Coordinates of C-alpha atoms in Angstrom, one line a residue:
M1 CA 44.8 7.9 34.2
T2 CA 43.3 7.1 30.8
T3 CA 45.3 7.6 27.7
L4 CA 44.4 7.4 24.0
R5 CA 46.6 4.8 22.3
D6 CA 47.2 3.8 18.8
Q7 CA 45.4 6.7 17.3
P8 CA 47.2 7.7 13.9
W9 CA 45.2 11.1 13.7
L10 CA 46.8 12.0 17.1
T11 CA 50.4 11.4 16.1
S12 CA 50.3 12.3 12.5
R13 CA 52.7 15.0 11.0
E14 CA 49.5 17.1 10.1
T15 CA 48.3 17.1 13.7
R16 CA 51.5 17.8 15.2
A17 CA 51.8 21.0 12.9
V18 CA 48.5 22.5 14.3
I19 CA 49.5 21.6 17.9
A20 CA 53.0 23.0 17.6
A21 CA 51.7 26.2 16.1
L22 CA 49.1 26.9 18.9
E23 CA 51.5 25.8 21.7
A24 CA 54.1 28.2 20.3
E25 CA 51.6 31.1 21.0
G26 CA 50.0 29.8 24.2
G27 CA 52.5 27.4 25.7
A28 CA 52.5 23.7 26.2
G29 CA 49.1 22.1 27.1
C30 CA 47.1 25.1 25.7
V31 CA 45.3 22.9 23.3
R32 CA 43.2 19.7 23.8
F33 CA 41.1 17.5 21.4
V34 CA 37.5 17.5 22.5
G35 CA 34.2 15.8 21.8
G36 CA 33.7 13.2 18.9
C37 CA 37.3 12.3 18.2
V38 CA 38.0 11.5 22.0
R39 CA 34.7 9.8 22.5
N40 CA 35.1 7.6 19.2
A41 CA 38.7 6.8 20.1
L42 CA 37.6 5.4 23.5
L43 CA 34.7 3.4 21.9
G44 CA 37.1 1.9 19.3
Q45 CA 35.0 3.6 16.5
P46 CA 36.3 5.5 13.4
V47 CA 37.3 9.1 13.9
D48 CA 36.2 11.6 11.2
D49 CA 36.2 15.1 12.6
L50 CA 38.9 16.6 14.6
D51 CA 37.9 19.2 17.0
L52 CA 40.1 21.1 19.4
A53 CA 39.6 23.5 22.3
T54 CA 42.1 26.1 23.4
P55 CA 42.0 29.1 25.9
L56 CA 43.6 31.2 23.1
K57 CA 41.2 33.8 21.6
P58 CA 40.3 33.1 17.9
E59 CA 42.4 36.0 16.6
R60 CA 45.6 34.7 18.5
S61 CA 44.9 31.2 17.2
M62 CA 44.6 32.5 13.7
Q63 CA 47.8 34.5 13.9
A64 CA 49.7 31.6 15.3
L65 CA 48.4 29.1 12.6
M66 CA 49.2 31.5 9.8
A67 CA 52.6 32.2 11.2
A68 CA 53.3 28.5 11.0
G69 CA 52.3 28.6 7.4
L70 CA 49.0 26.8 7.8
K71 CA 45.8 27.8 5.9
V72 CA 43.2 29.3 8.3
V73 CA 39.4 29.8 7.6
P74 CA 37.4 32.0 10.1
T75 CA 34.4 29.7 10.2
G76 CA 32.7 31.0 13.2
L77 CA 34.6 34.0 14.9
A78 CA 31.5 35.1 16.9
H79 CA 31.5 31.6 18.6
G80 CA 35.3 31.5 18.8
T81 CA 35.8 28.9 16.0
V82 CA 38.4 28.9 13.2
T83 CA 39.4 26.0 11.0
A84 CA 43.0 25.2 10.3
V85 CA 43.9 23.1 7.2
S86 CA 47.0 20.9 7.6
G87 CA 47.9 18.4 5.0
G88 CA 44.5 18.8 3.4
R89 CA 42.7 17.9 6.6
P90 CA 40.5 20.4 8.5
Y91 CA 40.9 20.9 12.2
E92 CA 38.2 23.0 14.0
I93 CA 39.6 25.0 16.8
T94 CA 37.3 26.7 19.3
T95 CA 38.1 29.0 22.2
L96 CA 36.9 27.8 25.6
R97 CA 33.6 29.5 26.3
R98 CA 30.5 29.8 28.4
D99 CA 27.0 30.6 27.5
V100 CA 25.7 34.1 28.3
E101 CA 22.4 33.9 26.7
T102 CA 20.4 31.3 24.9
D103 CA 16.8 31.1 23.4
G104 CA 16.6 27.3 22.6
R105 CA 18.0 27.8 19.0
R106 CA 21.3 29.9 19.4
A107 CA 23.5 31.1 22.1
V108 CA 25.5 34.2 22.9
V109 CA 28.9 33.2 24.3
A110 CA 31.7 34.7 26.4
F111 CA 35.2 33.4 26.1
T112 CA 36.9 31.9 29.1
D113 CA 40.1 30.1 30.1
D114 CA 38.4 27.5 32.4
W115 CA 38.3 24.1 31.0
A116 CA 35.5 23.0 33.5
E117 CA 33.4 26.1 32.5
D118 CA 33.6 25.1 28.8
A119 CA 32.7 21.4 29.6
A120 CA 29.7 22.6 31.6
R121 CA 28.1 24.1 28.5
R122 CA 28.4 21.0 26.4
D123 CA 25.5 18.6 25.7
F124 CA 26.5 15.1 27.0
R125 CA 29.1 13.9 29.5
L126 CA 30.8 11.6 27.1
N127 CA 31.1 14.6 24.7
A128 CA 32.8 16.8 27.4
L129 CA 36.0 14.7 27.3
Y130 CA 39.2 16.4 26.4
A131 CA 42.6 14.8 25.4
D132 CA 45.9 16.6 25.3
A133 CA 48.6 16.3 22.7
D134 CA 49.9 13.2 24.4
G135 CA 46.6 11.4 24.5
T136 CA 45.9 11.9 28.3
V137 CA 42.2 12.1 28.7
F138 CA 40.6 14.7 31.0
D139 CA 37.0 14.2 32.4
P140 CA 35.9 17.6 33.8
T141 CA 32.3 16.3 34.8
G142 CA 33.7 13.3 36.5
E143 CA 31.3 11.1 34.7
G144 CA 32.2 11.0 31.0
L145 CA 34.5 8.1 31.2
A146 CA 32.1 6.2 33.0
D147 CA 29.3 7.0 30.4
V148 CA 31.7 5.8 27.7
A149 CA 32.4 2.5 29.5
A150 CA 28.6 1.9 30.2
R151 CA 27.5 3.4 26.9
R152 CA 25.2 5.9 28.5
I153 CA 24.1 9.2 26.9
V154 CA 23.5 11.5 29.8
F155 CA 23.2 15.3 29.7
V156 CA 25.8 17.6 31.3
G157 CA 24.1 18.9 34.5
E158 CA 20.3 19.2 34.4
A159 CA 18.8 17.8 31.3
E160 CA 16.0 20.4 31.0
T161 CA 18.6 23.2 31.4
R162 CA 20.8 21.8 28.5
I163 CA 17.7 21.2 26.3
R164 CA 16.3 24.8 26.9
E165 CA 19.7 26.2 25.8
D166 CA 19.1 24.3 22.3
Y167 CA 16.2 22.3 21.5
L168 CA 18.1 20.4 18.9
R169 CA 19.7 18.5 21.9
I170 CA 16.5 16.6 22.0
L171 CA 17.1 15.1 18.6
R172 CA 20.8 14.6 19.4
F173 CA 19.9 12.7 22.7
F174 CA 18.1 10.1 20.5
R175 CA 20.6 10.2 17.8
F176 CA 23.5 9.5 20.1
H177 CA 21.6 6.8 21.8
A178 CA 21.0 5.2 18.5
W179 CA 24.8 5.4 17.7
Y180 CA 26.5 5.0 21.0
G181 CA 23.9 4.1 23.6
R182 CA 23.1 0.5 25.2
G183 CA 19.9 -0.4 27.1
A184 CA 17.1 2.0 27.7
P185 CA 17.7 5.8 27.2
D186 CA 18.7 7.7 30.3
A187 CA 15.5 8.2 32.4
E188 CA 16.1 11.9 33.2
G189 CA 16.9 12.8 29.6
L190 CA 13.8 11.0 28.4
R191 CA 11.6 12.8 30.8
A192 CA 13.1 16.1 29.8
S193 CA 12.8 15.4 26.1
T194 CA 9.1 14.4 26.6
T195 CA 8.3 17.6 28.6
L196 CA 10.0 19.8 26.2
A197 CA 9.1 17.9 22.9
A198 CA 7.3 20.8 21.4
G199 CA 10.5 22.9 21.3
V200 CA 11.7 20.9 18.4
R201 CA 9.0 22.7 16.3
T202 CA 10.9 26.0 16.8
L203 CA 14.1 24.8 15.1
S204 CA 14.9 25.5 11.5
A205 CA 14.0 22.5 9.1
E206 CA 17.5 22.3 7.9
R207 CA 18.9 21.6 11.4
V208 CA 16.0 19.0 12.0
S209 CA 16.3 17.1 8.8
K210 CA 20.2 16.8 9.1
E211 CA 19.7 15.5 12.7
L212 CA 17.1 13.2 11.6
L213 CA 19.1 11.6 8.8
K214 CA 22.1 11.1 10.9
L215 CA 19.9 9.3 13.5
L216 CA 18.4 7.1 10.7
A217 CA 21.9 6.2 9.5
A218 CA 22.7 4.5 12.7
P219 CA 23.4 0.8 12.5
D220 CA 20.1 0.0 14.2
P221 CA 18.0 3.1 15.1
R222 CA 14.8 1.2 16.0
E223 CA 15.0 1.5 19.8
A224 CA 15.9 5.1 19.5
V225 CA 12.9 5.8 17.0
R226 CA 10.5 3.9 19.4
A227 CA 11.7 6.0 22.3
M228 CA 11.2 9.1 20.2
A229 CA 7.5 8.0 19.3
E230 CA 6.8 7.2 22.9
A231 CA 8.2 10.6 24.0
G232 CA 6.1 12.5 21.4
V233 CA 9.2 13.8 19.8
L234 CA 8.7 11.8 16.6
A235 CA 5.3 13.4 16.2
A236 CA 6.8 16.9 16.6
V237 CA 9.2 16.1 13.8
L238 CA 7.1 13.9 11.6
P239 CA 3.3 14.2 12.4
E240 CA 2.6 11.9 9.3
V241 CA 4.1 8.9 11.0
G242 CA 1.6 6.1 12.1
S243 CA 2.8 2.7 12.6
L244 CA 6.5 1.9 12.9
N245 CA 6.1 -1.5 11.5
L246 CA 7.3 -0.7 8.0
F247 CA 10.2 1.2 9.4
E248 CA 11.2 -1.6 11.7
A249 CA 11.2 -4.1 8.7
M250 CA 13.0 -1.6 6.5
V251 CA 16.0 -1.5 9.0
D252 CA 16.7 -5.1 8.4
R253 CA 16.8 -4.5 4.6
S254 CA 18.7 -1.3 4.1
D255 CA 21.1 1.0 5.8
D256 CA 20.1 4.0 3.7
P257 CA 18.7 6.8 5.9
V258 CA 16.6 8.2 3.0
L259 CA 15.0 4.7 2.4
R260 CA 14.4 4.4 6.2
L261 CA 12.8 7.8 6.2
S262 CA 10.6 6.7 3.5
A263 CA 9.4 3.8 5.6
L264 CA 8.2 6.2 8.2
L265 CA 5.9 8.1 5.6
P266 CA 2.6 7.2 4.4
P267 CA 2.1 5.6 0.9
D268 CA 0.9 9.0 -0.6
D269 CA 3.3 10.8 -3.0
A270 CA 1.6 14.1 -2.4
A271 CA 1.9 13.9 1.4
V272 CA 5.5 12.7 1.0
A273 CA 6.5 15.6 -1.2
A274 CA 4.9 18.0 1.3
T275 CA 7.0 16.5 4.1
A276 CA 10.2 16.7 2.1
G277 CA 9.5 20.3 1.4
R278 CA 8.7 21.1 5.0
L279 CA 12.0 19.5 6.1
R280 CA 13.8 21.4 3.3
L281 CA 15.3 18.2 1.9
S282 CA 17.4 18.4 -1.2
N283 CA 15.6 17.8 -4.7
G284 CA 17.3 14.5 -4.9
Q285 CA 16.1 13.3 -1.5
R286 CA 12.6 14.5 -2.3
D287 CA 12.5 12.7 -5.6
R288 CA 13.8 9.5 -4.0
L289 CA 11.1 9.7 -1.3
V290 CA 8.3 10.3 -3.6
S291 CA 9.4 7.7 -6.0
A292 CA 9.8 5.0 -3.4
V293 CA 6.1 5.2 -2.5
G294 CA 4.9 3.3 -5.5
E295 CA 4.7 -0.6 -5.2
V296 CA 6.4 -3.2 -7.3
P297 CA 3.6 -5.9 -8.1
A298 CA 4.3 -9.3 -6.7
G299 CA 3.8 -10.9 -10.2
L300 CA 6.0 -8.4 -12.0
T301 CA 7.5 -10.2 -15.1
D302 CA 11.0 -9.5 -16.3
R303 CA 9.6 -7.7 -19.3
E304 CA 7.4 -5.5 -17.1
A305 CA 10.3 -4.8 -14.8
R306 CA 12.5 -3.6 -17.6
A307 CA 9.7 -1.1 -18.6
L308 CA 9.5 0.0 -15.1
L309 CA 13.3 0.4 -14.8
Y310 CA 13.3 2.3 -18.1
G311 CA 10.6 4.8 -16.6
I312 CA 11.9 5.4 -13.3
G313 CA 15.6 4.5 -13.3
R314 CA 17.6 1.9 -11.2
E315 CA 17.7 3.8 -7.9
A316 CA 14.0 4.5 -7.8
F317 CA 13.3 0.8 -8.9
R318 CA 15.5 -0.5 -6.0
D319 CA 13.9 1.9 -3.5
R320 CA 10.5 0.8 -4.5
L321 CA 11.4 -2.8 -4.4
M322 CA 12.8 -2.5 -0.9
R323 CA 9.7 -0.7 0.4
T324 CA 7.5 -3.2 -1.1
A325 CA 9.5 -6.1 0.2
A326 CA 9.6 -4.6 3.7
S327 CA 5.8 -4.2 3.7
G328 CA 5.5 -7.9 2.8
G329 CA 4.1 -7.3 -0.7
I330 CA 6.6 -9.3 -2.5
G331 CA 8.5 -12.4 -1.6
A332 CA 12.2 -12.9 -1.1
E333 CA 12.7 -14.9 -4.3
A334 CA 11.0 -12.4 -6.4
V335 CA 13.1 -9.7 -4.8
R336 CA 16.3 -11.4 -5.6
R337 CA 15.3 -11.9 -9.2
L338 CA 14.4 -8.3 -9.6
E339 CA 17.5 -7.2 -8.0
R340 CA 19.6 -9.1 -10.3
L341 CA 17.7 -7.9 -13.3
A342 CA 18.2 -4.3 -12.1
E343 CA 21.9 -4.7 -11.6
R344 CA 22.5 -6.3 -15.0
W345 CA 20.1 -4.4 -17.3
T346 CA 21.4 -1.3 -19.1
R347 CA 18.8 1.2 -20.0
P348 CA 18.7 1.5 -23.8
R349 CA 18.9 4.8 -25.6
M350 CA 15.7 5.9 -27.6
P351 CA 16.7 4.9 -31.2
V352 CA 14.8 7.6 -32.9
G353 CA 14.5 11.3 -32.5
G354 CA 13.3 14.5 -34.2
R355 CA 15.8 14.1 -37.1
E356 CA 14.4 10.7 -38.0
V357 CA 10.9 12.1 -37.8
A358 CA 11.8 14.8 -40.4
K359 CA 13.3 12.4 -42.6
A360 CA 10.1 10.3 -42.6
G361 CA 8.3 13.3 -44.0
L362 CA 6.6 15.0 -40.9
A363 CA 7.2 18.7 -40.9
P364 CA 8.8 20.1 -37.6
G365 CA 6.1 21.1 -35.1
P366 CA 4.1 19.9 -32.0
E367 CA 3.1 16.7 -33.7
T368 CA 6.8 15.6 -33.6
G369 CA 6.6 15.2 -29.9
R370 CA 3.4 13.2 -30.2
V371 CA 5.0 10.8 -32.7
L372 CA 8.0 10.3 -30.7
A373 CA 5.9 9.5 -27.6
A374 CA 3.8 7.0 -29.5
F375 CA 7.0 5.4 -30.9
E376 CA 8.5 5.2 -27.4
A377 CA 5.3 3.7 -25.9
G378 CA 5.2 0.9 -28.5
W379 CA 8.9 0.3 -28.3
I380 CA 8.7 0.0 -24.6
A381 CA 5.6 -2.3 -24.8
D382 CA 7.6 -4.5 -27.2
D383 CA 10.5 -4.8 -24.8
F384 CA 12.9 -2.5 -26.5
P385 CA 13.6 -4.3 -29.9
A386 CA 16.9 -3.5 -31.5
D387 CA 15.4 -3.4 -35.1
G388 CA 12.2 -2.5 -37.0
H389 CA 12.5 1.1 -36.0
D390 CA 11.5 2.5 -39.5
E391 CA 8.3 0.6 -39.7
R392 CA 7.4 1.5 -36.1
L393 CA 8.0 5.2 -36.7
E394 CA 5.9 5.1 -39.9
A395 CA 3.0 3.5 -37.8
A396 CA 3.4 6.1 -35.3
I397 CA 3.1 8.9 -37.9
K398 CA 0.2 7.2 -39.5
G399 CA -1.4 6.8 -36.1
L400 CA -2.0 10.6 -35.7
S401 CA -5.5 11.5 -35.8
S402 CA -6.8 12.5 -39.2
P403 CA -8.4 15.8 -38.0
A404 CA -4.9 16.7 -36.5
R405 CA -3.2 16.3 -39.9
G406 CA -5.9 17.6 -42.0
G407 CA -6.4 21.2 -43.2
R408 CA -2.5 21.8 -43.5

C-alpha cells in the first residue's frame, strides 16, 4: 500500500481542522485529498492547491465547516464545490459526482457516493488518485500509481470519450505531458487529440489562453509543443505559428511563458496584437507581446541603448533583447553588455515641464506640447545631460515655425 510521507500540508493544524469538521458530519474516511496534491506529492514536486473530495452534499459540507468556525465560500454549488479557508489557506472541497450530460465545454453533473464513479469522470489516471487523512493512497482506476512511476499521461477510460466531454482536455494532455511526462506522449491520447483538434476552437478564449500559458511555463515545453504542432492542435490554437525554431531557442534563454509565446508569433506587431486580442490576454500581456517584436540592432551602442530603454522601458527592452538573441540577431557578448546596462541604468525624469515653458515666456496652449516634445528629443539625443536645460528649452521655443507663432 502506498502512503504519502513527509507532507507538511497533510499534517498541518489548518488541514486537520478541515478534515475534523467534515468527519464530524460524515464520519471517519468521508473525505480524501484528490488530484494535483496527491500526484505532486508522489512525484516529489511542490504542492500548491489542496483539493478534497467527499460524498457529503455541498450544503452539508458548508454546515459542518461553518459549525467548526471555518470560513466557507460557495464557489461552485451547481458542481458541488465549496471552498473552506483555514489559517488563511483555501481548501476546495467537491462532492463526488458523475457526468449526466456534456457538450465539450461544460457538464451537467449528479452527485454520488461512489469513489470509483467519481474517478471515472476525471481526465487522466494520475489525476484520479485519492489520499485519506493518514496519507493512504487509493487508485480506483488501477493504473494511476503506475502512470506516476512511469511519468505517463493517460486518459481515464477511452481518450476520445474524455475529450468529447471537454475539449480543453486536449490542451491539458499536452500541458501535463510537458510538466510531468517522460518519453513520447501516450499514443491513444495523441490520436484522439489529433482527431478532435478542431474542438479546441469551440472553447472560450480565456480557457485556452490560461491553459496555453501554463503549458509554456513548464521547465521544457518543446517536446509537447512539437507534438501539438504535429497533431494539428497548435494550428487550432495559434494559426499564426510557422517555424518552431525561434521558440525552441527561446526556451533555452527564458522560462517566462509570455516571452515563449512571443517566440511562437510572427515579427508583425499588428498580427501579434490581433492574436493577443483573440486570446483575450490582459493588456499587460498584449503590450509585452507587441513590444517584444522589435529587434535590438547588433551594433547598438550604450548611448543608443539608453535612448531605447527610455522609450520602451526595462522589461520591454529585455524582452526584445531576448527575442533578438534567440533569433541569432545579436551575439552573446553584446547581450551580456546590454543586460548589464539595462539592470544598472535608471530612467531619468524629464527635467522640464509646462511650468518651465510658461516661465520661458510661451503662453499656455498646444504649442507647449510641441516645445516639450522637441526639448525631449534633443535631450535624449544628447544622452540625457544633467545641465543646460534653460538653453535647450529656449532653442526648442525658437525652433517653432514662424507661421505657427505669427499672427498672435
